[in-house]
PDB file of C-alpha atoms and ligand atoms in Angstrom:
ATOM      1  CA  UNK F 894     -15.370  19.995   3.866  1.00  0.00           C
ATOM      2  CA  UNK F 895     -13.957  21.041   0.569  1.00  0.00           C
ATOM      3  CA  UNK F 896     -11.588  23.796  -0.314  1.00  0.00           C
ATOM      4  CA  UNK F 897      -8.682  22.387   1.619  1.00  0.00           C
ATOM      5  CA  UNK F 898      -5.342  23.046   0.061  1.00  0.00           C
ATOM      6  CA  UNK F 899      -2.019  21.956   1.483  1.00  0.00           C
ATOM      7  CA  UNK F 900      -0.043  24.656   3.217  1.00  0.00           C
ATOM      8  CA  UNK F 901       3.351  24.979   1.594  1.00  0.00           C
ATOM      9  CA  UNK F 902       6.344  26.330   3.453  1.00  0.00           C
ATOM     10  CA  UNK F 903       9.190  27.777   1.407  1.00  0.00           C
ATOM     11  CA  UNK F 904      12.615  28.194   2.949  1.00  0.00           C
ATOM     12  CA  UNK F 905      15.418  30.313   1.532  1.00  0.00           C
ATOM     13  CA  UNK F 906      19.165  30.005   1.950  1.00  0.00           C
ATOM     14  CA  UNK F 907      21.456  32.990   1.428  1.00  0.00           C
ATOM     15  CA  UNK F 908      25.213  33.252   1.103  1.00  0.00           C
ATOM     16  CA  UNK F 909      27.373  35.645   3.101  1.00  0.00           C
ATOM     17  CA  UNK F 910      26.686  38.392   0.631  1.00  0.00           C
ATOM     18  CA  UNK F 911      22.949  38.060   1.125  1.00  0.00           C
ATOM     19  CA  UNK F 912      22.377  36.471  -2.258  1.00  0.00           C
ATOM     20  CA  UNK F 913      19.790  33.746  -2.582  1.00  0.00           C
ATOM     21  CA  UNK F 914      21.602  30.467  -3.230  1.00  0.00           C
ATOM     22  CA  UNK F 915      18.825  27.965  -2.624  1.00  0.00           C
ATOM     23  CA  UNK F 916      15.132  27.769  -1.928  1.00  0.00           C
ATOM     24  CA  UNK F 917      12.933  24.774  -1.380  1.00  0.00           C
ATOM     25  CA  UNK F 918       9.294  24.214  -0.715  1.00  0.00           C
ATOM     26  CA  UNK F 919       7.549  21.435   1.125  1.00  0.00           C
ATOM     27  CA  UNK F 920       4.126  20.884   2.628  1.00  0.00           C
ATOM     28  CA  UNK F 921       3.911  22.192   6.163  1.00  0.00           C
ATOM     29  CA  UNK F 922       4.477  18.916   7.959  1.00  0.00           C
ATOM     30  CA  UNK F 923       2.248  19.121  11.043  1.00  0.00           C
ATOM     31  CA  UNK F 924      -0.845  20.287   9.167  1.00  0.00           C
ATOM     32  CA  UNK F 925      -0.151  17.829   6.371  1.00  0.00           C
ATOM     33  CA  UNK F 926       0.042  14.909   8.780  1.00  0.00           C
ATOM     34  CA  UNK F 927      -3.174  16.028  10.449  1.00  0.00           C
ATOM     35  CA  UNK F 928      -4.926  16.169   7.099  1.00  0.00           C
ATOM     36  CA  UNK F 929      -3.505  12.832   6.026  1.00  0.00           C
ATOM     37  CA  UNK F 930      -4.734  11.218   9.243  1.00  0.00           C
ATOM     38  CA  UNK F 931      -8.162  12.762   8.743  1.00  0.00           C
ATOM     39  CA  UNK F 932      -8.360  11.611   5.120  1.00  0.00           C
ATOM     40  CA  UNK F 933      -7.210   8.108   6.058  1.00  0.00           C
ATOM     41  CA  UNK F 934      -9.858   7.929   8.776  1.00  0.00           C
ATOM     42  CA  UNK F 935     -12.511   9.174   6.366  1.00  0.00           C
ATOM     43  CA  UNK F 936     -11.475   6.630   3.714  1.00  0.00           C
ATOM     44  CA  UNK F 937     -11.582   3.860   6.287  1.00  0.00           C
ATOM     45  CA  UNK F 938     -15.012   5.006   7.444  1.00  0.00           C
ATOM     46  CA  UNK F 939     -16.370   5.100   3.896  1.00  0.00           C
ATOM     47  CA  UNK F 940     -14.848   1.714   3.074  1.00  0.00           C
ATOM     48  CA  UNK F 941     -16.989   0.124   5.782  1.00  0.00           C
ATOM     49  CA  UNK F 942     -20.155   0.887   3.837  1.00  0.00           C
ATOM     50  CA  UNK F 943     -21.689  -1.012   0.945  1.00  0.00           C
ATOM     51  CA  UNK F 944     -20.887   0.721  -2.366  1.00  0.00           C
ATOM     52  CA  UNK F 945     -24.414   0.160  -3.719  1.00  0.00           C
ATOM     53  CA  UNK F 946     -25.761   3.217  -1.896  1.00  0.00           C
ATOM     54  CA  UNK F 947     -28.000   1.395   0.595  1.00  0.00           C
ATOM     55  CA  UNK F 948     -26.206   3.070   3.505  1.00  0.00           C
ATOM     56  CA  UNK F 949     -25.528  -0.208   5.303  1.00  0.00           C
ATOM     57  CA  UNK F 950     -22.224  -1.688   6.382  1.00  0.00           C
ATOM     58  CA  UNK F 951     -20.488  -3.867   3.791  1.00  0.00           C
ATOM     59  CA  UNK F 952     -19.886  -6.626   6.352  1.00  0.00           C
ATOM     60  CA  UNK F 953     -23.618  -6.787   7.046  1.00  0.00           C
ATOM     61  CA  UNK F 954     -24.896  -6.541   3.476  1.00  0.00           C
ATOM     62  CA  UNK F 955     -22.560  -9.262   2.244  1.00  0.00           C
ATOM     63  CA  UNK F 956     -22.987 -11.583   5.213  1.00  0.00           C
ATOM     64  CA  UNK F 957     -24.603 -14.977   4.879  1.00  0.00           C
ATOM     65  CA  UNK F 958     -28.377 -14.799   4.816  1.00  0.00           C
ATOM     66  CA  UNK F 959     -28.498 -17.396   7.559  1.00  0.00           C
ATOM     67  CA  UNK F 960     -27.067 -15.922  10.718  1.00  0.00           C
ATOM     68  CA  UNK F 961     -26.600 -12.461   9.268  1.00  0.00           C
ATOM     69  CA  UNK F 962     -28.852  -9.473   9.935  1.00  0.00           C
ATOM     70  CA  UNK F 963     -32.136  -9.070   8.091  1.00  0.00           C
ATOM     71  CA  UNK F 964     -33.070  -5.839   6.322  1.00  0.00           C
ATOM     72  CA  UNK F 965     -36.328  -4.055   5.753  1.00  0.00           C
ATOM     73  CA  UNK F 966     -36.826  -1.203   3.266  1.00  0.00           C
ATOM     74  CA  UNK F 967     -38.806   1.862   4.265  1.00  0.00           C
ATOM     75  CA  UNK F 968     -39.606   5.102   2.554  1.00  0.00           C
ATOM     76  CA  UNK F 969     -40.323   8.658   3.483  1.00  0.00           C
ATOM     77  CA  UNK F 970     -40.735  11.856   1.508  1.00  0.00           C
ATOM     78  CA  UNK F 971     -38.397  14.830   1.420  1.00  0.00           C
ATOM     79  CA  UNK F 972     -41.030  17.563   1.562  1.00  0.00           C
ATOM     80  CA  UNK F 973     -38.522  20.219   0.619  1.00  0.00           C
ATOM     81  CA  UNK F 974     -37.700  18.333  -2.590  1.00  0.00           C
ATOM     82  CA  UNK F 975     -41.397  17.835  -3.172  1.00  0.00           C
ATOM     83  CA  UNK F 976     -42.074  21.545  -2.777  1.00  0.00           C
ATOM     84  CA  UNK F 977     -39.257  22.313  -5.201  1.00  0.00           C
ATOM     85  CA  UNK F 978     -40.519  19.797  -7.745  1.00  0.00           C
ATOM     86  CA  UNK F 979     -44.043  21.065  -7.373  1.00  0.00           C
ATOM     87  CA  UNK F 980     -42.924  24.610  -7.958  1.00  0.00           C
ATOM     88  CA  UNK F 981     -40.801  23.644 -10.953  1.00  0.00           C
ATOM     89  CA  UNK F 982     -43.022  21.245 -12.803  1.00  0.00           C
ATOM     90  CA  UNK F 983     -46.448  20.947 -11.279  1.00  0.00           C
ATOM     91  CA  UNK F 984     -48.103  21.421 -14.639  1.00  0.00           C
ATOM     92  CA  UNK F 985     -46.534  18.536 -16.550  1.00  0.00           C
ATOM     93  CA  UNK F 986     -45.628  15.822 -13.999  1.00  0.00           C
ATOM     94  CA  UNK F 987     -48.447  13.479 -12.996  1.00  0.00           C
ATOM     95  CA  UNK F 988     -46.839  11.804  -9.951  1.00  0.00           C
ATOM     96  CA  UNK F 989     -44.437  14.194  -8.229  1.00  0.00           C
ATOM     97  CA  UNK F 990     -44.357  12.507  -4.848  1.00  0.00           C
ATOM     98  CA  UNK F 991     -42.628   9.453  -6.312  1.00  0.00           C
ATOM     99  CA  UNK F 992     -39.619  11.546  -7.224  1.00  0.00           C
ATOM    100  CA  UNK F 993     -39.313  12.948  -3.706  1.00  0.00           C
ATOM    101  CA  UNK F 994     -39.276   9.612  -1.928  1.00  0.00           C
ATOM    102  CA  UNK F 995     -36.165   8.724   0.024  1.00  0.00           C
ATOM    103  CA  UNK F 996     -35.558   5.023   0.386  1.00  0.00           C
ATOM    104  CA  UNK F 997     -33.659   3.747   3.391  1.00  0.00           C
ATOM    105  CA  UNK F 998     -32.760   0.323   4.669  1.00  0.00           C
ATOM    106  CA  UNK F 999     -32.389  -0.435   8.336  1.00  0.00           C
ATOM    107  CA  UNK F1000     -30.853  -3.459   9.970  1.00  0.00           C
ATOM    108  CA  UNK F1001     -33.274  -5.575  11.983  1.00  0.00           C
ATOM    109  CA  UNK F1002     -31.837  -6.604  15.321  1.00  0.00           C
ATOM    110  CA  UNK F1003     -32.307 -10.217  16.361  1.00  0.00           C
ATOM    111  CA  UNK F1004     -33.623 -11.308  12.982  1.00  0.00           C
TER     112      UNK F1004
HETATM  113 ZN1   ZN B 110     -25.765  -2.115  -0.321  1.00  0.00          ZN
END
């Protein structure tokens, strides 16, 4: 993603003598509609998720505790981040692995 810019089409109108009498610009309609549909779908997709950053669906995270899904938190380590942190500040940071942990929450089926 990123770097998308709308394609603009400019049309020109000339008089009988070949002089420019009018010009107008508008977004190229087919591409614009495609992009709008994509952005709307993306917004709808994102709107389904809880804004807190847990990565779970809003409908699930805000459901009633009774009858709704249960959640369990787990952690793993991004070893690439750990290697980077180690290389950058091994000398002064006592507990590097804590900064490289990735927390996730998964929905427990049949909870
Ligand atoms: Zn959440």
